[in-house]
CSV table of N, CA and C in Angstrom, one decimal:
chain,number,residue,atom,x,y,z
A,7,MET,N,-87.6,52.5,12.7
A,7,MET,CA,-87.1,51.2,12.2
A,7,MET,C,-87.0,51.7,10.8
A,8,PRO,N,-85.7,51.1,10.2
A,8,PRO,CA,-85.6,51.4,8.6
A,8,PRO,C,-86.6,50.6,7.7
A,9,ARG,N,-86.9,51.4,6.8
A,9,ARG,CA,-87.5,50.9,5.5
A,9,ARG,C,-86.7,50.5,4.5
A,10,TYR,N,-86.9,49.2,3.7
A,10,TYR,CA,-86.0,48.8,2.7
A,10,TYR,C,-87.0,48.6,1.6
A,11,ARG,N,-86.3,49.1,0.4
A,11,ARG,CA,-86.9,48.9,-1.0
A,11,ARG,C,-87.4,47.4,-1.1
A,12,VAL,N,-88.3,46.9,-1.7
A,12,VAL,CA,-88.5,45.5,-1.9
A,12,VAL,C,-87.4,45.0,-3.1
A,13,GLY,N,-86.8,44.0,-2.8
A,13,GLY,CA,-85.8,43.5,-4.1
A,13,GLY,C,-84.7,43.8,-3.8
A,14,LYS,N,-84.2,44.3,-2.7
A,14,LYS,CA,-82.8,44.9,-2.1
A,14,LYS,C,-81.9,43.7,-2.2
A,15,GLY,N,-82.4,42.6,-1.7
A,15,GLY,CA,-81.4,41.3,-1.6
A,15,GLY,C,-80.9,41.1,-3.1
A,16,LEU,N,-80.2,39.9,-2.8
A,16,LEU,CA,-79.6,39.5,-4.2
A,16,LEU,C,-80.7,38.2,-4.6
A,17,SER,N,-80.3,38.0,-5.9
A,17,SER,CA,-80.9,36.6,-6.5
A,17,SER,C,-80.3,35.4,-6.1
A,18,VAL,N,-80.5,34.5,-6.1
A,18,VAL,CA,-79.8,33.2,-5.8
A,18,VAL,C,-78.7,33.0,-6.8
A,19,GLU,N,-78.9,33.3,-8.1
A,19,GLU,CA,-77.8,33.3,-9.2
A,19,GLU,C,-76.8,34.2,-8.8
A,20,GLN,N,-77.0,35.7,-8.2
A,20,GLN,CA,-76.1,36.3,-7.9
A,20,GLN,C,-75.0,35.7,-6.9
A,21,VAL,N,-75.9,35.2,-5.7
A,21,VAL,CA,-75.1,34.8,-4.6
A,21,VAL,C,-74.2,33.8,-5.2
A,22,ARG,N,-74.8,32.8,-6.0
A,22,ARG,CA,-73.8,31.8,-6.6
A,22,ARG,C,-72.5,32.2,-7.3
A,23,LYS,N,-72.8,33.0,-8.1
A,23,LYS,CA,-71.6,34.0,-8.9
A,23,LYS,C,-70.6,34.4,-7.6
A,24,LEU,N,-71.1,35.0,-6.6
A,24,LEU,CA,-70.4,35.8,-5.5
A,24,LEU,C,-69.6,34.6,-4.9
A,25,LEU,N,-70.2,33.3,-4.6
A,25,LEU,CA,-69.4,32.1,-3.8
A,25,LEU,C,-68.3,31.7,-5.0
A,26,ALA,N,-68.9,31.4,-6.3
A,26,ALA,CA,-68.1,30.8,-7.2
A,26,ALA,C,-66.8,31.9,-7.3
A,27,ALA,N,-67.1,33.1,-7.2
A,27,ALA,CA,-65.9,34.1,-7.4
A,27,ALA,C,-65.1,34.0,-6.3
A,28,SER,N,-65.5,33.9,-5.1
A,28,SER,CA,-64.8,33.7,-3.9
A,28,SER,C,-64.0,32.1,-3.6
A,29,GLU,N,-64.4,31.1,-4.4
A,29,GLU,CA,-64.0,29.9,-4.0
A,29,GLU,C,-62.2,29.9,-4.0
A,30,GLY,N,-61.8,29.4,-2.9
A,30,GLY,CA,-60.3,29.3,-2.8
A,30,GLY,C,-59.6,30.3,-2.1
A,31,HIS,N,-60.5,31.3,-1.9
A,31,HIS,CA,-59.8,32.6,-1.2
A,31,HIS,C,-59.9,32.4,0.1
A,32,ARG,N,-59.3,32.8,0.9
A,32,ARG,CA,-59.4,32.8,2.6
A,32,ARG,C,-60.5,33.6,3.2
A,33,LEU,N,-61.4,34.0,2.4
A,33,LEU,CA,-62.5,35.0,3.0
A,33,LEU,C,-63.9,34.1,2.3
A,34,HIS,N,-63.6,33.2,1.5
A,34,HIS,CA,-64.7,32.6,1.2
A,34,HIS,C,-65.9,32.0,2.1
A,35,ALA,N,-65.2,31.5,3.2
A,35,ALA,CA,-66.3,31.0,4.5
A,35,ALA,C,-67.0,32.4,4.7
A,36,LEU,N,-66.1,33.6,4.7
A,36,LEU,CA,-67.0,34.7,5.6
A,36,LEU,C,-68.1,35.1,4.4
A,37,TYR,N,-67.9,34.8,3.1
A,37,TYR,CA,-69.0,35.3,2.1
A,37,TYR,C,-70.1,34.3,2.3
A,38,LEU,N,-69.8,32.9,2.4
A,38,LEU,CA,-70.8,32.0,2.7
A,38,LEU,C,-71.4,32.3,4.0
A,39,VAL,N,-70.9,32.6,5.0
A,39,VAL,CA,-71.5,32.9,6.3
A,39,VAL,C,-72.6,34.3,6.2
A,40,ALA,N,-71.9,35.2,5.4
A,40,ALA,CA,-72.7,36.1,5.3
A,40,ALA,C,-74.1,36.1,4.5
A,41,ALA,N,-74.1,35.4,3.5
A,41,ALA,CA,-75.2,34.8,2.7
A,41,ALA,C,-76.0,34.0,3.5
A,42,THR,N,-75.7,33.3,4.3
A,42,THR,CA,-76.6,32.2,4.9
A,42,THR,C,-77.2,32.6,6.3
A,43,LEU,N,-76.6,33.6,6.8
A,43,LEU,CA,-76.8,34.0,8.3
A,43,LEU,C,-77.2,35.5,8.1
A,44,GLY,N,-76.8,36.3,7.2
A,44,GLY,CA,-77.3,37.6,7.4
A,44,GLY,C,-76.7,38.6,8.6
A,45,LEU,N,-75.5,38.1,8.9
A,45,LEU,CA,-74.8,39.0,9.7
A,45,LEU,C,-74.3,40.3,9.1
A,46,ARG,N,-74.1,41.6,10.0
A,46,ARG,CA,-73.5,42.6,9.5
A,46,ARG,C,-72.1,42.3,9.5
A,47,ARG,N,-71.3,43.5,8.8
A,47,ARG,CA,-70.0,43.5,8.6
A,47,ARG,C,-69.2,43.2,10.0
A,48,GLY,N,-69.6,44.1,10.7
A,48,GLY,CA,-68.7,43.8,12.1
A,48,GLY,C,-68.9,42.8,13.0
A,49,GLU,N,-70.2,42.0,12.6
A,49,GLU,CA,-70.4,40.9,13.3
A,49,GLU,C,-69.7,39.7,13.0
A,50,LEU,N,-69.7,39.7,11.4
A,50,LEU,CA,-68.8,38.7,10.8
A,50,LEU,C,-67.2,39.0,11.2
A,51,LEU,N,-66.9,40.3,11.2
A,51,LEU,CA,-65.3,40.0,11.7
A,51,LEU,C,-65.3,39.9,13.3
A,52,GLY,N,-66.2,40.2,13.8
A,52,GLY,CA,-66.1,39.8,15.5
A,52,GLY,C,-66.6,38.4,15.9
A,53,LEU,N,-66.9,37.6,14.8
A,53,LEU,CA,-67.3,36.2,15.1
A,53,LEU,C,-65.9,35.5,15.7
A,54,ARG,N,-66.1,34.9,16.7
A,54,ARG,CA,-65.0,33.9,17.5
A,54,ARG,C,-65.4,32.5,17.4
A,55,TRP,N,-64.2,31.8,17.3
A,55,TRP,CA,-64.4,30.2,17.2
A,55,TRP,C,-65.1,29.8,18.4
A,56,SER,N,-64.9,30.3,19.5
A,56,SER,CA,-65.3,29.8,20.8
A,56,SER,C,-67.1,30.3,21.0
A,57,GLU,N,-67.5,30.9,20.1
A,57,GLU,CA,-69.1,31.2,19.9
A,57,GLU,C,-69.7,30.3,18.9
A,58,LEU,N,-68.7,29.4,18.4
A,58,LEU,CA,-69.7,28.4,17.6
A,58,LEU,C,-69.6,26.9,18.2
A,59,ASP,N,-70.6,26.4,18.0
A,59,ASP,CA,-70.7,25.1,18.5
A,59,ASP,C,-71.5,24.3,17.3
A,60,THR,N,-71.7,23.0,17.6
A,60,THR,CA,-72.0,22.2,16.7
A,60,THR,C,-73.4,22.7,16.0
A,61,GLY,N,-73.3,23.2,14.7
A,61,GLY,CA,-74.5,23.6,14.1
A,61,GLY,C,-75.1,25.1,14.6
A,62,THR,N,-74.4,25.7,15.5
A,62,THR,CA,-74.8,27.0,15.9
A,62,THR,C,-73.6,28.2,15.7
A,63,ALA,N,-74.2,29.5,15.9
A,63,ALA,CA,-73.3,30.5,16.0
A,63,ALA,C,-73.9,31.3,17.0
A,64,ALA,N,-73.2,31.7,18.0
A,64,ALA,CA,-73.6,32.8,19.0
A,64,ALA,C,-72.9,34.2,18.4
A,65,ILE,N,-73.8,35.2,18.4
A,65,ILE,CA,-73.4,36.5,18.0
A,65,ILE,C,-73.5,37.3,19.1
A,66,GLY,N,-72.2,37.9,19.5
A,66,GLY,CA,-72.1,38.7,20.6
A,66,GLY,C,-71.3,39.8,20.6
A,67,GLN,N,-70.5,40.0,19.6
A,67,GLN,CA,-69.6,41.1,19.5
A,67,GLN,C,-69.2,41.5,18.1
A,68,THR,N,-68.7,42.5,18.1
A,68,THR,CA,-68.5,43.2,16.6
A,68,THR,C,-66.9,44.0,16.6
A,69,VAL,N,-66.5,43.9,15.4
A,69,VAL,CA,-65.3,44.8,15.2
A,69,VAL,C,-65.7,46.1,14.6
A,70,GLN,N,-65.3,47.2,15.3
A,70,GLN,CA,-65.8,48.6,14.8
A,70,GLN,C,-64.3,49.5,15.1
A,71,ARG,N,-64.3,50.3,14.1
A,71,ARG,CA,-63.4,51.2,14.2
A,71,ARG,C,-63.7,52.7,14.8
A,72,ALA,N,-63.0,53.2,16.1
A,72,ALA,CA,-63.4,54.2,16.8
A,72,ALA,C,-62.2,54.8,17.4
A,73,GLY,N,-62.1,56.0,17.3
A,73,GLY,CA,-60.8,56.8,17.8
A,73,GLY,C,-59.6,56.4,17.2
A,74,GLY,N,-60.0,56.0,15.9
A,74,GLY,CA,-58.7,55.7,14.8
A,74,GLY,C,-58.1,54.2,15.2
A,75,LYS,N,-58.8,53.6,16.1
A,75,LYS,CA,-58.4,52.3,16.4
A,75,LYS,C,-59.5,51.1,16.1
A,76,LEU,N,-58.8,49.7,15.7
A,76,LEU,CA,-60.3,48.8,16.0
A,76,LEU,C,-60.3,48.5,17.4
A,77,HIS,N,-61.8,48.0,17.5
A,77,HIS,CA,-62.1,47.6,18.8
A,77,HIS,C,-63.0,46.4,18.8
A,78,LEU,N,-62.7,45.1,19.4
A,78,LEU,CA,-63.7,44.3,19.6
A,78,LEU,C,-64.8,44.9,20.6
A,79,GLN,N,-66.0,44.7,20.4
A,79,GLN,CA,-67.0,45.1,21.2
A,79,GLN,C,-68.2,44.6,21.5
A,80,ASP,N,-68.9,44.4,22.5
A,80,ASP,CA,-70.4,43.9,22.4
A,80,ASP,C,-71.1,44.5,21.4
A,81,THR,N,-72.0,43.6,20.8
A,81,THR,CA,-73.0,44.1,19.9
A,81,THR,C,-73.9,45.4,20.4
A,82,LYS,N,-74.5,46.3,19.5
A,82,LYS,CA,-75.0,47.5,20.0
A,82,LYS,C,-76.1,47.4,21.1
A,83,THR,N,-77.0,46.2,20.7
A,83,THR,CA,-78.3,46.0,21.6
A,83,THR,C,-78.4,44.4,22.0
A,84,GLU,N,-79.0,44.1,23.0
A,84,GLU,CA,-79.1,43.0,23.7
A,84,GLU,C,-80.1,42.2,22.3
A,85,ASP,N,-80.8,43.1,21.3
A,85,ASP,CA,-81.7,42.2,20.5
A,85,ASP,C,-80.6,41.7,19.3
A,86,SER,N,-79.5,42.3,19.4
A,86,SER,CA,-78.4,42.0,18.3
A,86,SER,C,-77.9,40.7,18.9
A,87,ASP,N,-77.7,40.4,20.1
A,87,ASP,CA,-77.3,39.2,20.4
A,87,ASP,C,-78.0,38.0,20.1
A,88,SER,N,-77.6,36.9,19.4
A,88,SER,CA,-78.3,35.9,19.2
A,88,SER,C,-77.8,34.4,18.9
A,89,VAL,N,-78.3,33.3,18.8
A,89,VAL,CA,-77.7,32.3,18.6
A,89,VAL,C,-78.3,31.5,17.3
A,90,LEU,N,-77.7,31.9,16.3
A,90,LEU,CA,-78.3,31.1,15.1
A,90,LEU,C,-78.0,29.8,14.7
A,91,PRO,N,-79.0,29.2,13.9
A,91,PRO,CA,-78.4,27.8,13.4
A,91,PRO,C,-77.4,28.0,12.2
A,92,LEU,N,-76.7,27.1,12.1
A,92,LEU,CA,-75.9,27.0,11.0
A,92,LEU,C,-76.2,26.1,10.0
A,93,PRO,N,-76.7,26.4,8.8
A,93,PRO,CA,-77.1,25.3,7.7
A,93,PRO,C,-75.8,24.5,7.4
A,94,ASP,N,-76.1,23.2,7.2
A,94,ASP,CA,-75.1,22.1,7.2
A,94,ASP,C,-73.7,22.7,6.2
A,95,TRP,N,-74.1,23.2,4.9
A,95,TRP,CA,-72.8,23.7,4.1
A,95,TRP,C,-72.3,24.5,4.7
A,96,THR,N,-72.8,25.7,5.4
A,96,THR,CA,-71.9,26.6,6.2
A,96,THR,C,-71.1,26.0,7.1
A,97,TRP,N,-71.6,25.4,8.0
A,97,TRP,CA,-70.8,24.5,9.0
A,97,TRP,C,-69.5,23.8,8.2
A,98,VAL,N,-70.0,23.0,7.4
A,98,VAL,CA,-68.7,22.3,6.8
A,98,VAL,C,-67.8,23.3,6.3
A,99,ALA,N,-68.4,24.6,5.6
A,99,ALA,CA,-67.2,25.3,5.1
A,99,ALA,C,-66.4,26.1,6.1
A,100,LEU,N,-67.0,26.2,7.4
A,100,LEU,CA,-66.5,26.8,8.5
A,100,LEU,C,-65.4,25.6,9.1
A,101,LEU,N,-65.7,24.4,8.9
A,101,LEU,CA,-64.9,23.5,9.7
A,101,LEU,C,-63.5,23.3,8.3
A,102,ASP,N,-63.6,23.8,7.2
A,102,ASP,CA,-62.7,23.6,6.3
A,102,ASP,C,-61.8,25.0,6.5
A,103,HIS,N,-62.7,26.1,6.7
A,103,HIS,CA,-61.9,27.3,6.9
A,103,HIS,C,-61.0,27.3,8.1
A,104,GLN,N,-61.4,26.8,9.2
A,104,GLN,CA,-60.8,26.6,10.4
A,104,GLN,C,-59.3,25.7,10.1
A,105,GLU,N,-59.3,24.7,9.3
A,105,GLU,CA,-58.2,24.0,9.1
A,105,GLU,C,-57.3,24.9,8.2
A,106,ARG,N,-57.9,25.7,7.3
A,106,ARG,CA,-56.8,26.5,6.6
A,106,ARG,C,-56.4,27.5,7.7
A,107,GLN,N,-57.1,28.1,8.5
A,107,GLN,CA,-56.6,28.9,9.3
A,107,GLN,C,-55.5,28.5,10.4
A,108,ARG,N,-55.7,27.3,10.8
A,108,ARG,CA,-54.6,26.6,11.6
A,108,ARG,C,-53.3,26.5,10.8
A,109,ARG,N,-53.2,26.0,9.4
A,109,ARG,CA,-52.0,26.2,8.6
A,109,ARG,C,-51.5,27.3,8.5
A,110,GLU,N,-52.3,28.6,8.5
A,110,GLU,CA,-51.9,29.9,8.3
A,110,GLU,C,-51.1,30.1,9.4
A,111,ARG,N,-51.8,29.8,10.7
A,111,ARG,CA,-51.0,30.1,12.1
A,111,ARG,C,-49.8,29.4,12.1
A,112,GLU,N,-49.8,28.2,11.9
A,112,GLU,CA,-48.4,27.5,11.8
A,112,GLU,C,-47.3,28.3,10.9
A,113,ARG,N,-47.9,28.7,9.8
A,113,ARG,CA,-46.8,29.1,8.8
A,113,ARG,C,-46.4,30.6,9.5
A,114,LEU,N,-47.1,31.4,9.9
A,114,LEU,CA,-47.1,32.5,10.5
A,114,LEU,C,-46.7,32.6,11.8
A,115,ALA,N,-46.2,31.7,12.6
A,115,ALA,CA,-46.1,31.4,14.0
A,115,ALA,C,-45.3,32.6,14.7
A,116,GLU,N,-44.2,33.1,14.2
A,116,GLU,CA,-43.7,34.5,14.7
A,116,GLU,C,-44.5,35.7,14.8
A,117,VAL,N,-45.6,35.9,14.0
A,117,VAL,CA,-46.2,37.1,13.7
A,117,VAL,C,-47.8,37.1,14.0
A,118,TRP,N,-48.2,35.8,14.1
A,118,TRP,CA,-49.4,35.4,14.3
A,118,TRP,C,-49.9,36.0,15.7
A,119,GLN,N,-50.9,36.7,15.9
A,119,GLN,CA,-51.6,37.3,17.1
A,119,GLN,C,-53.0,36.6,17.3
A,120,GLU,N,-53.0,35.7,18.0
A,120,GLU,CA,-54.4,34.8,18.3
A,120,GLU,C,-55.4,35.7,19.2
A,121,HIS,N,-56.5,35.8,18.5
A,121,HIS,CA,-57.4,36.3,19.2
A,121,HIS,C,-59.0,35.5,18.8
A,122,ASP,N,-58.8,34.4,18.5
A,122,ASP,CA,-59.8,33.5,18.5
A,122,ASP,C,-61.1,33.9,17.5
A,123,LEU,N,-60.7,34.8,16.6
A,123,LEU,CA,-61.4,35.1,15.5
A,123,LEU,C,-61.5,34.2,14.5
A,124,VAL,N,-62.7,34.1,13.9
A,124,VAL,CA,-63.0,33.2,12.9
A,124,VAL,C,-62.3,33.8,11.4
A,125,PHE,N,-62.8,35.0,11.4
A,125,PHE,CA,-62.1,35.7,10.2
A,125,PHE,C,-61.3,37.0,10.5
A,126,PRO,N,-59.9,36.8,10.9
A,126,PRO,CA,-59.3,37.9,11.1
A,126,PRO,C,-58.4,38.3,10.2
A,127,SER,N,-57.7,39.1,10.3
A,127,SER,CA,-56.6,39.7,9.3
A,127,SER,C,-55.5,38.6,9.0
A,128,GLU,N,-54.7,38.7,8.0
A,128,GLU,CA,-53.8,37.7,7.8
A,128,GLU,C,-52.6,37.4,8.8
A,129,VAL,N,-52.7,37.9,9.8
A,129,VAL,CA,-51.7,37.9,11.0
A,129,VAL,C,-52.7,37.7,12.2
A,130,GLY,N,-54.1,37.2,12.3
A,130,GLY,CA,-54.6,37.0,13.4
A,130,GLY,C,-55.3,38.0,14.2
A,131,THR,N,-55.1,39.3,13.8
A,131,THR,CA,-55.6,40.2,14.5
A,131,THR,C,-57.1,40.8,13.8
A,132,PRO,N,-57.7,41.6,14.4
A,132,PRO,CA,-59.3,41.9,13.8
A,132,PRO,C,-58.8,42.6,12.4
A,133,MET,N,-59.8,42.2,11.6
A,133,MET,CA,-59.6,42.7,10.4
A,133,MET,C,-60.2,44.1,10.0
A,134,GLU,N,-59.5,44.8,9.5
A,134,GLU,CA,-60.0,46.4,9.1
A,134,GLU,C,-61.3,46.1,8.4
A,135,PRO,N,-62.4,46.8,8.8
A,135,PRO,CA,-63.7,46.6,8.1
A,135,PRO,C,-63.5,47.2,6.7
A,136,ARG,N,-62.8,48.2,6.4
A,136,ARG,CA,-62.5,48.8,5.0
A,136,ARG,C,-61.6,47.9,4.1
A,137,ASN,N,-60.9,46.9,4.8
A,137,ASN,CA,-60.1,46.1,3.9
A,137,ASN,C,-61.2,44.8,3.3
A,138,LEU,N,-62.2,44.7,4.3
A,138,LEU,CA,-63.3,43.6,3.7
A,138,LEU,C,-64.0,44.4,2.5
A,139,ASN,N,-64.2,45.3,2.8
A,139,ASN,CA,-65.2,46.4,1.8
A,139,ASN,C,-64.5,46.4,0.3
A,140,ARG,N,-63.0,46.6,0.5
A,140,ARG,CA,-62.0,46.8,-0.8
A,140,ARG,C,-62.0,45.3,-1.5
A,141,HIS,N,-62.0,44.3,-0.5
A,141,HIS,CA,-61.8,42.7,-1.1
A,141,HIS,C,-63.2,42.4,-2.0
A,142,PHE,N,-64.3,42.7,-1.0
A,142,PHE,CA,-65.6,42.7,-1.7
A,142,PHE,C,-65.9,43.3,-3.1
A,143,ALA,N,-65.5,44.4,-3.1
A,143,ALA,CA,-65.5,45.2,-4.6
A,143,ALA,C,-65.0,44.3,-5.5
A,144,GLY,N,-63.8,44.0,-5.2
A,144,GLY,CA,-63.0,43.0,-6.4
A,144,GLY,C,-64.1,42.0,-6.8
A,145,LEU,N,-64.5,41.3,-5.7
A,145,LEU,CA,-65.3,40.2,-6.0
A,145,LEU,C,-66.3,40.4,-6.3
A,146,ARG,N,-67.0,41.4,-6.3
A,146,ARG,CA,-68.4,41.7,-7.1
A,146,ARG,C,-68.1,41.9,-8.7
A,147,GLU,N,-67.0,42.6,-8.9
A,147,GLU,CA,-66.6,42.8,-10.1
A,147,GLU,C,-66.1,41.5,-10.9
A,148,LYS,N,-65.7,40.7,-10.3
A,148,LYS,CA,-65.0,39.5,-10.9
A,148,LYS,C,-66.5,38.4,-11.2
A,149,ALA,N,-67.3,38.5,-10.1
A,149,ALA,CA,-68.7,37.8,-10.1
A,149,ALA,C,-69.8,38.5,-11.2
A,150,GLY,N,-69.4,39.7,-11.7
A,150,GLY,CA,-70.5,40.3,-12.5
A,150,GLY,C,-71.4,40.9,-11.7
A,151,CYS,N,-71.1,41.4,-10.7
A,151,CYS,CA,-72.4,41.8,-9.6
A,151,CYS,C,-72.0,43.2,-9.5
A,152,PRO,N,-71.8,44.3,-10.4
A,152,PRO,CA,-71.2,45.7,-10.0
A,152,PRO,C,-72.0,46.4,-9.0
A,153,ASP,N,-73.3,46.3,-8.8
A,153,ASP,CA,-74.3,47.0,-7.9
A,153,ASP,C,-74.3,46.3,-6.5
A,154,VAL,N,-74.0,45.4,-6.4
A,154,VAL,CA,-74.2,44.6,-5.0
A,154,VAL,C,-73.4,45.0,-4.0
A,155,ARG,N,-73.9,45.2,-2.8
A,155,ARG,CA,-72.8,45.6,-1.8
A,155,ARG,C,-72.9,44.4,-0.7
A,156,LEU,N,-71.8,44.1,0.1
A,156,LEU,CA,-71.6,43.3,1.1
A,156,LEU,C,-73.1,43.2,2.0
A,157,HIS,N,-73.6,44.3,2.2
A,157,HIS,CA,-74.6,44.5,3.1
A,157,HIS,C,-76.0,43.8,2.6
A,158,ASP,N,-76.1,43.9,1.4
A,158,ASP,CA,-77.2,43.4,0.5
A,158,ASP,C,-77.2,41.6,0.8
A,159,LEU,N,-76.1,41.1,1.3
A,159,LEU,CA,-76.4,39.8,1.6
A,159,LEU,C,-77.1,39.6,2.8
A,160,ARG,N,-77.3,40.5,3.4
A,160,ARG,CA,-78.2,40.5,4.8
A,160,ARG,C,-79.5,40.4,4.5
A,161,HIS,N,-79.9,41.1,3.6
A,161,HIS,CA,-81.4,41.2,3.1
A,161,HIS,C,-81.4,39.7,1.9
A,162,THR,N,-80.5,39.1,1.7
A,162,THR,CA,-80.8,37.9,1.0
A,162,THR,C,-81.3,36.6,1.7
A,163,VAL,N,-80.9,36.7,2.9
A,163,VAL,CA,-80.8,35.3,3.6
A,163,VAL,C,-82.2,34.6,3.5
A,164,VAL,N,-83.4,35.1,3.9
A,164,VAL,CA,-84.6,34.3,4.1
A,164,VAL,C,-85.1,33.7,2.6
A,165,SER,N,-84.6,34.7,1.5
A,165,SER,CA,-85.2,33.8,0.3
A,165,SER,C,-84.2,33.0,-0.2
A,166,LEU,N,-82.8,33.1,-0.1
A,166,LEU,CA,-82.0,32.1,-0.3
A,166,LEU,C,-82.1,30.9,0.3
A,167,LEU,N,-82.4,30.9,1.7
A,167,LEU,CA,-82.6,29.7,2.2
A,167,LEU,C,-83.7,29.0,2.0
A,168,MET,N,-84.6,29.8,1.6
A,168,MET,CA,-86.1,29.0,1.4
A,168,MET,C,-85.9,28.5,-0.3
A,169,GLU,N,-85.2,29.2,-0.9
A,169,GLU,CA,-85.1,28.8,-2.4
A,169,GLU,C,-84.1,27.4,-2.5
A,170,LEU,N,-83.2,27.3,-1.4
A,170,LEU,CA,-82.3,26.2,-1.3
A,170,LEU,C,-82.7,25.0,-0.4
A,171,GLY,N,-84.1,25.0,-0.2
A,171,GLY,CA,-84.9,24.1,0.3
A,171,GLY,C,-84.4,24.0,1.8
A,172,VAL,N,-83.9,25.1,2.8
A,172,VAL,CA,-83.6,24.7,4.2
A,172,VAL,C,-84.9,24.9,4.9
A,173,PRO,N,-85.3,23.9,5.9
A,173,PRO,CA,-86.5,23.9,6.5
A,173,PRO,C,-86.7,25.4,7.6
A,174,ARG,N,-87.8,25.7,7.7
A,174,ARG,CA,-88.2,26.9,8.6
A,174,ARG,C,-87.5,26.5,9.9
A,175,THR,N,-87.7,25.3,10.5
A,175,THR,CA,-87.1,25.1,11.8
A,175,THR,C,-85.9,24.2,11.7
A,176,SER,N,-85.1,24.4,12.4
A,176,SER,CA,-83.8,23.8,12.4
A,176,SER,C,-83.7,22.6,13.2
A,177,SER,N,-83.5,21.3,12.6
A,177,SER,CA,-83.3,20.0,13.4
A,177,SER,C,-82.0,20.0,14.1
A,178,ARG,N,-81.8,19.5,15.1
A,178,ARG,CA,-80.6,19.2,15.9
A,178,ARG,C,-79.9,18.2,15.2
A,179,ARG,N,-78.6,18.3,15.2
A,179,ARG,CA,-77.8,17.4,14.6
A,179,ARG,C,-77.4,16.1,15.8
A,180,SER,N,-77.1,15.0,15.1
A,180,SER,CA,-77.0,13.8,15.9
A,180,SER,C,-75.6,14.0,16.7
A,181,PRO,N,-75.4,13.4,18.0
A,181,PRO,CA,-74.1,13.2,18.8
A,181,PRO,C,-73.0,12.8,17.8
A,182,ALA,N,-73.2,12.1,16.7
A,182,ALA,CA,-72.1,11.6,16.1
A,182,ALA,C,-71.5,12.6,14.9
A,183,THR,N,-72.1,13.8,15.1
A,183,THR,CA,-71.6,15.0,14.2
A,183,THR,C,-70.4,15.9,14.7
A,184,PRO,N,-69.5,15.7,13.9
A,184,PRO,CA,-68.1,16.3,14.6
A,184,PRO,C,-68.3,17.6,15.2
A,185,THR,N,-67.4,18.2,16.2
A,185,THR,CA,-67.6,19.1,16.7
A,185,THR,C,-66.5,20.2,16.5
A,186,TRP,N,-66.7,21.4,16.9
A,186,TRP,CA,-65.4,22.3,16.8
A,186,TRP,C,-64.2,22.1,17.4
A,187,ARG,N,-63.1,22.5,16.8
A,187,ARG,CA,-61.9,21.9,17.3
A,187,ARG,C,-61.3,23.4,17.9
A,188,SER,N,-60.8,23.4,19.1
A,188,SER,CA,-60.2,24.6,19.3
A,188,SER,C,-59.1,24.7,18.5
A,189,PRO,N,-58.8,26.1,18.4
A,189,PRO,CA,-57.5,26.5,17.5
A,189,PRO,C,-56.3,26.2,18.0
């Protein structure tokens, strides 16, 4: 089991700066999901719309590079598979992201390749993980957080959610809450 240094996660202020710096970008919802769910990079890129339900995200696959190609594959272990509650603001951001993606898909109809991915490349295919790393490097500079890694958001989730007042147990949403729309 890996051991981590205490304080490896980000402060709430650093997370706010990163999210403010990503506002308006097509990957803003990805960074919000990373900050509030603590998913690994491959899990973020492998998340499918069909794995989202009202208020939850089922984590069951990942995007990995192997043999020079990108692959969608199951998570490494059964322990990695999970159903996580989505904080309300993450859920709303994903609904907004879904609408933005729908517009992208319509605009790029001739080249869009549908894979049901929440965070695909600009043409719908699995996103190259190194491209996400490059984008995050620019984002952290813009936010004034030069020593932060995308993976550090994974170690921030519990303290961030506690700071923001998210209860330890998730309450189920009412039936009147809107549901995910198919892409």
